[in-house]
CSV table of C-alpha atoms and ligand atoms in Angstrom, one decimal:
chain,number,residue,atom,x,y,z
U,1,MET,CA,0.0,-0.1,0.0
U,2,ASP,CA,1.3,3.6,-0.8
U,3,TRP,CA,1.2,5.7,2.3
U,4,SER,CA,0.6,9.3,1.9
U,5,ILE,CA,0.5,11.9,4.6
U,6,SER,CA,-1.6,14.4,2.3
U,7,LYS,CA,-4.2,11.5,1.8
U,8,LEU,CA,-4.2,10.8,5.5
U,9,LEU,CA,-4.7,14.6,6.4
U,10,ASN,CA,-7.7,14.7,4.0
U,11,LEU,CA,-9.2,11.6,5.4
U,12,ARG,CA,-8.9,12.9,9.0
U,13,GLN,CA,-10.7,16.1,8.0
U,14,CYS,CA,-13.7,14.5,6.3
U,15,HIS,CA,-14.2,11.1,4.6
U,16,ARG,CA,-16.4,12.6,1.8
U,17,LYS,CA,-13.6,15.0,1.0
U,18,PHE,CA,-11.2,12.0,0.7
U,19,TYR,CA,-13.6,10.3,-1.6
U,20,PHE,CA,-13.8,13.4,-4.0
U,21,ALA,CA,-10.0,13.9,-4.1
U,22,HIS,CA,-8.8,10.4,-4.2
U,23,GLU,CA,-11.4,8.1,-5.5
U,24,LEU,CA,-13.7,10.2,-7.7
U,25,ALA,CA,-11.5,12.9,-9.4
U,26,SER,CA,-10.3,12.1,-12.9
U,27,HIS,CA,-9.0,14.5,-15.5
U,28,HIS,CA,-10.8,12.5,-18.3
U,29,PHE,CA,-14.0,14.0,-19.5
U,30,THR,CA,-15.8,10.6,-19.9
U,31,HIS,CA,-17.7,11.2,-16.6
U,32,PRO,CA,-18.7,14.8,-16.0
U,33,VAL,CA,-18.8,14.4,-12.3
U,34,ARG,CA,-15.3,12.9,-12.2
U,35,ARG,CA,-14.0,15.8,-14.3
U,36,LYS,CA,-15.8,18.2,-12.1
U,37,ALA,CA,-14.2,16.8,-9.0
U,38,PHE,CA,-10.7,16.9,-10.8
U,39,GLU,CA,-11.3,20.7,-11.6
U,40,LEU,CA,-12.2,21.3,-8.0
U,41,THR,CA,-9.0,19.4,-6.8
U,42,GLN,CA,-7.0,21.7,-8.9
U,43,SER,CA,-8.7,25.0,-7.9
U,44,LYS,CA,-6.9,27.6,-5.7
U,45,SER,CA,-7.9,30.7,-3.7
U,46,LEU,CA,-6.2,33.8,-4.5
U,47,LYS,CA,-3.8,33.3,-1.6
U,48,MET,CA,-3.0,29.7,-2.8
U,49,TRP,CA,-2.3,31.0,-6.3
U,50,GLN,CA,0.2,33.6,-5.0
U,51,GLY,CA,2.0,31.0,-3.1
U,52,SER,CA,2.1,28.7,-6.1
U,53,LEU,CA,3.6,31.4,-8.3
U,54,VAL,CA,6.4,31.9,-5.9
U,55,ASP,CA,6.9,28.1,-5.6
U,56,PHE,CA,6.9,27.7,-9.4
U,57,ALA,CA,9.6,30.6,-9.6
U,58,PHE,CA,11.8,28.8,-7.2
U,59,SER,CA,11.4,25.0,-7.9
U,60,GLU,CA,10.9,25.3,-11.6
U,61,ILE,CA,13.3,28.1,-12.6
U,62,LEU,CA,15.7,29.2,-9.9
U,63,ILE,CA,17.0,25.9,-8.7
U,64,ALA,CA,17.8,24.8,-12.4
U,65,MET,CA,19.8,27.9,-12.7
U,66,TYR,CA,21.7,27.2,-9.4
U,67,GLN,CA,22.2,23.5,-10.5
U,68,ASN,CA,24.0,25.0,-13.7
U,69,LYS,CA,25.9,27.6,-11.5
U,70,GLU,CA,24.3,30.5,-13.3
U,71,VAL,CA,23.7,33.7,-11.3
U,72,PRO,CA,20.0,34.4,-11.6
U,73,ASP,CA,18.7,37.8,-12.8
U,74,PHE,CA,16.0,38.3,-10.1
U,75,SER,CA,14.4,41.3,-11.8
U,76,ALA,CA,14.0,39.5,-15.1
U,77,LEU,CA,12.7,36.5,-13.2
U,78,ALA,CA,10.0,38.7,-11.4
U,79,ASN,CA,8.9,39.9,-14.9
U,80,GLU,CA,8.8,36.4,-16.3
U,81,ILE,CA,6.7,35.2,-13.5
U,82,THR,CA,4.3,38.2,-13.7
U,83,ASP,CA,3.8,37.3,-17.5
U,84,ILE,CA,3.1,33.7,-16.6
U,85,ALA,CA,0.6,34.8,-13.8
U,86,SER,CA,-1.3,37.1,-16.2
U,87,LEU,CA,-1.6,34.2,-18.8
U,88,GLN,CA,-2.8,31.9,-16.0
U,89,TYR,CA,-5.3,34.4,-14.9
U,90,GLU,CA,-6.8,34.7,-18.4
U,91,PHE,CA,-6.8,30.9,-18.7
U,92,SER,CA,-8.9,30.7,-15.6
U,93,ARG,CA,-11.1,33.7,-16.2
U,94,LYS,CA,-12.2,32.2,-19.6
U,95,GLN,CA,-12.6,28.9,-17.9
U,96,LEU,CA,-10.6,27.2,-20.6
U,97,TYR,CA,-10.1,24.3,-18.2
U,98,ARG,CA,-13.6,23.3,-19.0
U,99,GLN,CA,-12.8,23.0,-22.8
U,100,LYS,CA,-13.3,19.4,-23.9
U,101,GLY,CA,-9.9,17.7,-24.1
U,102,MET,CA,-8.0,20.4,-22.1
U,103,SER,CA,-5.4,18.9,-19.9
U,104,LYS,CA,-2.6,20.1,-17.7
U,105,THR,CA,-0.1,18.9,-20.2
U,106,LYS,CA,-1.9,20.6,-23.0
U,107,ALA,CA,-2.1,23.9,-21.2
U,108,GLY,CA,1.3,23.6,-19.7
U,109,GLU,CA,2.2,26.4,-17.3
U,110,GLU,CA,-0.9,28.4,-18.2
U,111,PHE,CA,-3.1,25.9,-16.4
U,112,LEU,CA,-5.0,27.4,-13.6
U,113,VAL,CA,-8.4,27.0,-11.9
U,114,LEU,CA,-9.3,29.8,-9.5
U,115,ASP,CA,-12.2,29.5,-7.2
U,116,ILE,CA,-13.3,33.0,-7.9
U,117,HIS,CA,-14.0,32.0,-11.4
U,118,GLU,CA,-15.0,28.3,-10.8
U,119,ARG,CA,-17.4,29.3,-7.8
U,120,GLY,CA,-18.1,32.9,-8.7
U,121,LEU,CA,-16.7,34.0,-5.4
U,122,PRO,CA,-16.3,37.8,-5.0
U,123,TYR,CA,-13.1,39.6,-5.8
U,124,CYS,CA,-11.9,42.9,-7.3
U,125,GLU,CA,-9.3,43.8,-9.8
U,126,ASP,CA,-7.1,45.3,-7.1
U,127,ASP,CA,-6.9,41.8,-5.5
U,128,ILE,CA,-5.2,40.5,-8.8
U,129,SER,CA,-2.9,43.6,-9.1
U,130,GLU,CA,-1.9,43.1,-5.5
U,131,ILE,CA,-0.9,39.4,-6.2
U,132,TYR,CA,1.3,40.4,-9.2
U,133,ALA,CA,3.0,43.0,-7.1
U,134,THR,CA,3.5,40.8,-4.1
U,135,VAL,CA,4.9,38.0,-6.0
U,136,SER,CA,7.3,40.3,-7.9
U,137,ASP,CA,8.5,41.9,-4.5
U,138,ILE,CA,8.9,38.5,-2.9
U,139,ILE,CA,11.1,37.4,-5.9
U,140,MET,CA,13.3,40.5,-5.6
U,141,GLN,CA,13.9,39.9,-1.9
U,142,ILE,CA,14.9,36.2,-2.3
U,143,PRO,CA,18.7,37.0,-2.6
U,144,GLU,CA,18.5,38.7,0.8
U,145,TYR,CA,16.8,35.9,2.7
U,146,GLY,CA,19.0,33.9,5.2
U,147,SER,CA,19.8,30.3,4.8
U,148,PRO,CA,20.4,27.3,7.0
U,149,GLU,CA,24.2,28.0,6.9
U,150,ALA,CA,25.1,30.8,9.4
U,151,GLY,CA,26.4,33.8,7.6
U,152,LYS,CA,25.2,32.9,4.2
U,153,SER,CA,22.3,34.3,2.3
U,154,LEU,CA,20.1,31.9,0.5
U,155,HIS,CA,21.5,32.9,-2.9
U,156,GLU,CA,25.1,32.2,-1.5
U,157,TYR,CA,24.0,28.9,0.1
U,158,LEU,CA,22.4,27.6,-3.2
U,159,MET,CA,25.4,28.9,-5.2
U,160,THR,CA,27.9,27.1,-3.1
U,161,SER,CA,26.3,23.8,-3.2
U,162,ASN,CA,28.2,20.7,-4.3
U,163,PHE,CA,25.0,19.1,-5.6
U,164,LEU,CA,21.3,20.0,-5.7
U,165,ARG,CA,18.6,17.4,-6.3
U,166,PRO,CA,15.2,19.0,-6.6
U,167,ASN,CA,11.5,17.8,-6.8
U,168,ILE,CA,12.1,14.2,-5.9
U,169,ASN,CA,9.0,12.0,-6.0
U,170,TYR,CA,10.6,8.6,-7.0
U,171,TRP,CA,12.3,7.7,-3.7
U,172,HIS,CA,10.3,5.5,-1.3
U,173,TYR,CA,11.0,3.6,1.9
U,174,GLN,CA,9.3,0.3,2.6
U,175,PHE,CA,7.9,0.2,6.1
U,176,GLU,CA,6.1,-3.1,7.0
U,177,ASP,CA,3.5,-3.3,4.2
U,178,MET,CA,3.6,0.3,3.3
U,179,ARG,CA,5.6,2.3,0.8
U,180,ILE,CA,6.2,5.7,2.1
U,181,LYS,CA,6.7,8.0,-0.9
U,182,PRO,CA,6.7,11.6,0.0
U,183,GLN,CA,7.5,14.6,-2.3
U,184,ILE,CA,10.8,15.9,-1.4
U,185,ASP,CA,11.3,19.6,-2.5
U,186,LEU,CA,15.1,19.7,-2.5
U,187,VAL,CA,18.2,17.8,-1.3
U,188,ARG,CA,21.4,19.9,-1.0
U,189,TYR,CA,24.8,18.2,-0.5
U,190,ARG,CA,27.9,20.1,0.5
U,191,GLY,CA,30.9,18.2,1.9
U,192,LYS,CA,29.4,15.6,4.4
U,193,ALA,CA,26.3,17.8,5.1
U,194,ILE,CA,23.1,16.6,3.5
U,195,HIS,CA,20.1,19.1,3.9
U,196,VAL,CA,16.6,18.0,3.1
U,197,ILE,CA,14.4,21.0,2.4
U,198,ASP,CA,10.8,21.7,2.2
U,199,TRP,CA,9.6,25.0,0.7
U,200,LYS,CA,6.7,26.5,2.3
U,201,VAL,CA,4.6,29.3,0.7
U,202,SER,CA,2.0,30.1,3.4
U,203,ASP,CA,1.9,33.5,5.1
U,204,SER,CA,1.6,31.9,8.5
U,205,ASP,CA,4.5,30.0,10.1
U,206,SER,CA,2.2,28.4,12.8
U,207,SER,CA,1.2,25.3,10.8
U,208,ASP,CA,3.1,22.1,11.9
U,209,TYR,CA,4.8,20.4,8.9
U,210,SER,CA,7.2,18.5,11.0
U,211,MET,CA,5.8,15.0,10.3
U,212,GLN,CA,6.0,15.5,6.7
U,213,LEU,CA,9.7,16.5,6.9
U,214,TYR,CA,10.6,13.6,9.2
U,215,LEU,CA,9.2,11.2,6.7
U,216,ALA,CA,11.0,12.9,3.9
U,217,GLY,CA,14.2,12.8,6.0
U,218,ILE,CA,13.7,9.0,6.4
U,219,VAL,CA,13.2,8.4,2.8
U,220,ALA,CA,16.1,10.6,1.7
U,221,TYR,CA,18.4,9.0,4.1
U,222,HIS,CA,17.6,5.6,3.2
U,223,ASN,CA,17.9,6.2,-0.7
U,224,ILE,CA,21.1,8.3,-0.3
U,225,LYS,CA,22.8,5.5,1.9
U,226,LYS,CA,21.7,3.1,-1.0
U,227,ASP,CA,23.3,5.3,-3.7
U,228,PHE,CA,26.5,5.9,-1.8
U,229,GLN,CA,26.8,2.1,-1.1
U,230,ALA,CA,26.3,1.3,-4.9
U,231,LYS,CA,29.2,4.0,-5.7
U,232,GLY,CA,31.5,2.6,-2.9
U,233,TRP,CA,31.6,5.7,-1.1
U,234,ASP,CA,31.6,6.1,2.7
U,235,LEU,CA,28.1,5.8,4.1
U,236,PRO,CA,26.5,9.0,5.5
U,237,LYS,CA,25.6,9.1,9.2
U,238,MET,CA,22.4,10.1,10.7
U,239,GLU,CA,24.0,13.2,12.0
U,240,ASP,CA,25.0,14.4,8.6
U,241,VAL,CA,21.4,14.9,7.8
U,242,SER,CA,19.5,18.1,8.7
U,243,LEU,CA,15.8,18.9,7.9
U,244,PHE,CA,14.6,22.4,7.1
U,245,GLU,CA,11.5,24.2,6.4
U,246,ILE,CA,12.1,27.4,4.4
U,247,ASN,CA,9.2,29.8,4.0
U,248,LEU,CA,9.6,31.4,0.6
U,249,MET,CA,7.0,34.1,1.4
U,250,ASN,CA,9.0,35.6,4.2
U,251,GLY,CA,12.4,33.9,4.3
U,252,ASN,CA,11.7,32.2,7.9
U,253,ILE,CA,13.6,28.9,8.5
U,254,LYS,CA,12.7,26.1,10.9
U,255,GLU,CA,15.0,23.2,11.5
U,256,HIS,CA,13.5,19.9,12.7
U,257,ALA,CA,15.9,17.5,14.5
U,258,PHE,CA,16.7,14.3,12.5
U,259,SER,CA,17.2,11.9,15.3
U,260,ARG,CA,16.5,8.3,16.3
U,261,GLU,CA,13.7,9.6,18.6
U,262,SER,CA,12.0,11.9,16.0
U,263,THR,CA,12.2,9.1,13.1
U,264,ALA,CA,10.9,6.5,15.5
U,265,ALA,CA,8.0,8.6,16.3
U,266,ALA,CA,7.2,9.5,12.6
U,267,LEU,CA,7.2,5.7,11.9
U,268,ASP,CA,5.0,5.1,14.8
U,269,TYR,CA,2.5,7.7,13.5
U,270,VAL,CA,2.4,6.1,10.1
U,271,TYR,CA,1.8,2.6,11.9
U,272,ARG,CA,-0.9,4.0,14.2
U,273,PHE,CA,-3.0,5.4,11.3
U,274,ARG,CA,-2.3,2.7,8.6
U,275,ASN,CA,-5.6,1.1,9.3
U,276,GLU,CA,-7.5,4.4,8.9
U,277,GLN,CA,-6.1,5.0,5.4
U,278,GLU,CA,-6.3,1.3,4.3
U,279,GLN,CA,-10.0,1.1,5.2
U,280,LEU,CA,-10.9,3.9,2.8
U,281,SER,CA,-8.1,3.7,0.3
U,282,SER,CA,-10.2,1.3,-1.9
U,283,VAL,CA,-8.9,-0.9,-4.5
U,284,GLN,CA,-12.3,-1.1,-6.1
U,285,LYS,CA,-13.2,0.8,-9.2
U,286,TRP,CA,-14.8,4.2,-8.7
U,287,ASP,CA,-18.2,3.0,-10.0
U,288,GLU,CA,-18.2,0.2,-7.5
U,289,LEU,CA,-17.9,2.6,-4.5
U,290,ASN,CA,-20.9,4.2,-2.8
U,291,ILE,CA,-20.5,7.8,-2.1
U,292,GLU,CA,-22.7,7.3,1.1
U,293,ASP,CA,-20.2,5.1,2.7
U,294,TYR,CA,-17.9,8.2,3.0
U,295,GLN,CA,-19.3,10.2,5.9
U,296,THR,CA,-19.5,14.1,5.7
U,297,THR,CA,-18.0,16.0,8.6
U,298,ASP,CA,-20.0,18.1,11.0
U,299,LYS,CA,-17.2,20.6,11.4
U,300,LYS,CA,-18.3,24.0,9.7
U,301,GLU,CA,-14.9,25.3,9.6
U,302,THR,CA,-13.7,22.4,7.5
U,303,CYS,CA,-16.6,22.7,5.1
U,304,ALA,CA,-16.1,26.4,4.9
U,305,LEU,CA,-12.5,26.0,3.3
U,306,CYS,CA,-13.3,22.8,1.4
U,307,LYS,CA,-12.8,23.0,-2.4
U,308,PHE,CA,-15.5,20.5,-3.0
U,309,LYS,CA,-18.2,22.3,-1.0
U,310,PRO,CA,-20.4,23.1,-4.2
U,311,LEU,CA,-20.2,19.5,-5.5
U,312,CYS,CA,-20.8,18.1,-2.1
U,313,ILE,CA,-24.0,20.2,-1.6
U,314,HIS,CA,-25.2,19.6,-5.2
U,315,LEU,CA,-25.0,15.8,-4.7
U,316,ILE,CA,-26.7,15.8,-1.5
U,317,LEU,CA,-29.5,18.1,-2.7
U,318,ASN,CA,-29.9,15.9,-6.0
U,319,ASN,CA,-29.9,12.5,-4.4
U,320,PHE,CA,-26.3,11.8,-5.4
U,321,ARG,CA,-27.0,12.2,-9.0
U,322,TYR,CA,-24.7,14.7,-10.7
U,323,ASP,CA,-26.4,17.2,-13.2
U,324,GLU,CA,-24.0,19.7,-14.6
U,325,ARG,CA,-26.7,22.3,-15.6
U,326,GLU,CA,-28.1,22.2,-12.0
U,327,TYR,CA,-24.6,22.2,-10.5
U,328,TYR,CA,-23.7,25.5,-12.3
U,329,GLN,CA,-27.1,27.0,-11.4
U,330,LEU,CA,-26.4,26.2,-7.8
U,331,VAL,CA,-23.0,27.9,-7.9
U,332,GLN,CA,-24.5,30.9,-9.9
U,333,ASN,CA,-27.2,31.4,-7.4
U,334,GLN,CA,-24.5,31.8,-4.8
U,335,GLN,CA,-26.4,29.5,-2.4
U,336,LEU,CA,-23.1,28.3,-1.3
U,337,ALA,CA,-21.8,31.7,0.2
N,401,SF4,S1,-18.2,20.5,2.2
N,401,SF4,FE1,-17.7,19.5,4.2
N,401,SF4,S2,-18.8,17.5,4.1
N,401,SF4,FE2,-18.6,18.1,2.1
N,401,SF4,S3,-16.7,17.3,1.4
N,401,SF4,FE3,-16.2,19.2,2.0
N,401,SF4,S4,-15.6,19.0,4.2
N,401,SF4,FE4,-16.6,17.2,3.6
């Protein structure tokens, strides 16, 4: 079984939400309800979009430049990202994601579904201009951010790496009958030091992402050891590995201890919740599953922030039968506000 912390977090919030995101959603247009669940899975609030633009600039463009030892032109990058942002905005405003045959691959970096367009939520043009300005300011500030190495800016830290390995989603660690396969944003090597880095793009630093990072550390350590062994190199020790959360919105850095205690606690967490995930991670086909087996939550705060809220309400009101015309009518009538 593939074990995923994001699946578990969805599941613990609401079983129905888990169903929409992990059982029903499909990018194919064959079944409109599945396509709608997919579009809602992809949808972003304006704040999330702002974060994703900064993340894109970092993970897709900047890190590749640092890998090639190129000195980035931050002002040109800020302009490039603003241009991409306005293409994305137009894509979402025209609802091109609803066009038959449209896929993320076909749309490339323009693909975007904003909840203001999908759900008709209120916004004003100033909100959009503010996002362009904020993203541009953040990109210009990046060279000044601090880094996990004392006395070095983030720019110097990345420039002086021996090796950078970004966006790893192919490493896994087998634990009992579960495959732990987290997304690892970056592994940075310098001398013996191995840094496992998780980029954050949220305004708040209060959320706890430590579990995600401990699991990323376990998977990275295990795979790096295998890699070094195959090359006949000295094996890394646990104390060579450090875990960092770096918030790209404000430059704040949090270190999480990579120790026998923290990794044992993380694996214990996986073990404790394995049944919960296994129970609902069905191997059945989507049309053999019954939506009513997936309970809704009674927590209003969870529903208020849920991407699937319009679909969830529509299906309940419509006896679990999806009717696209009625769904859009419901959205238009703002009954969901
Ligand atoms: S709207 Fe509420 S009940 Fe429905 S899927 Fe979302 S969180 Fe669950």
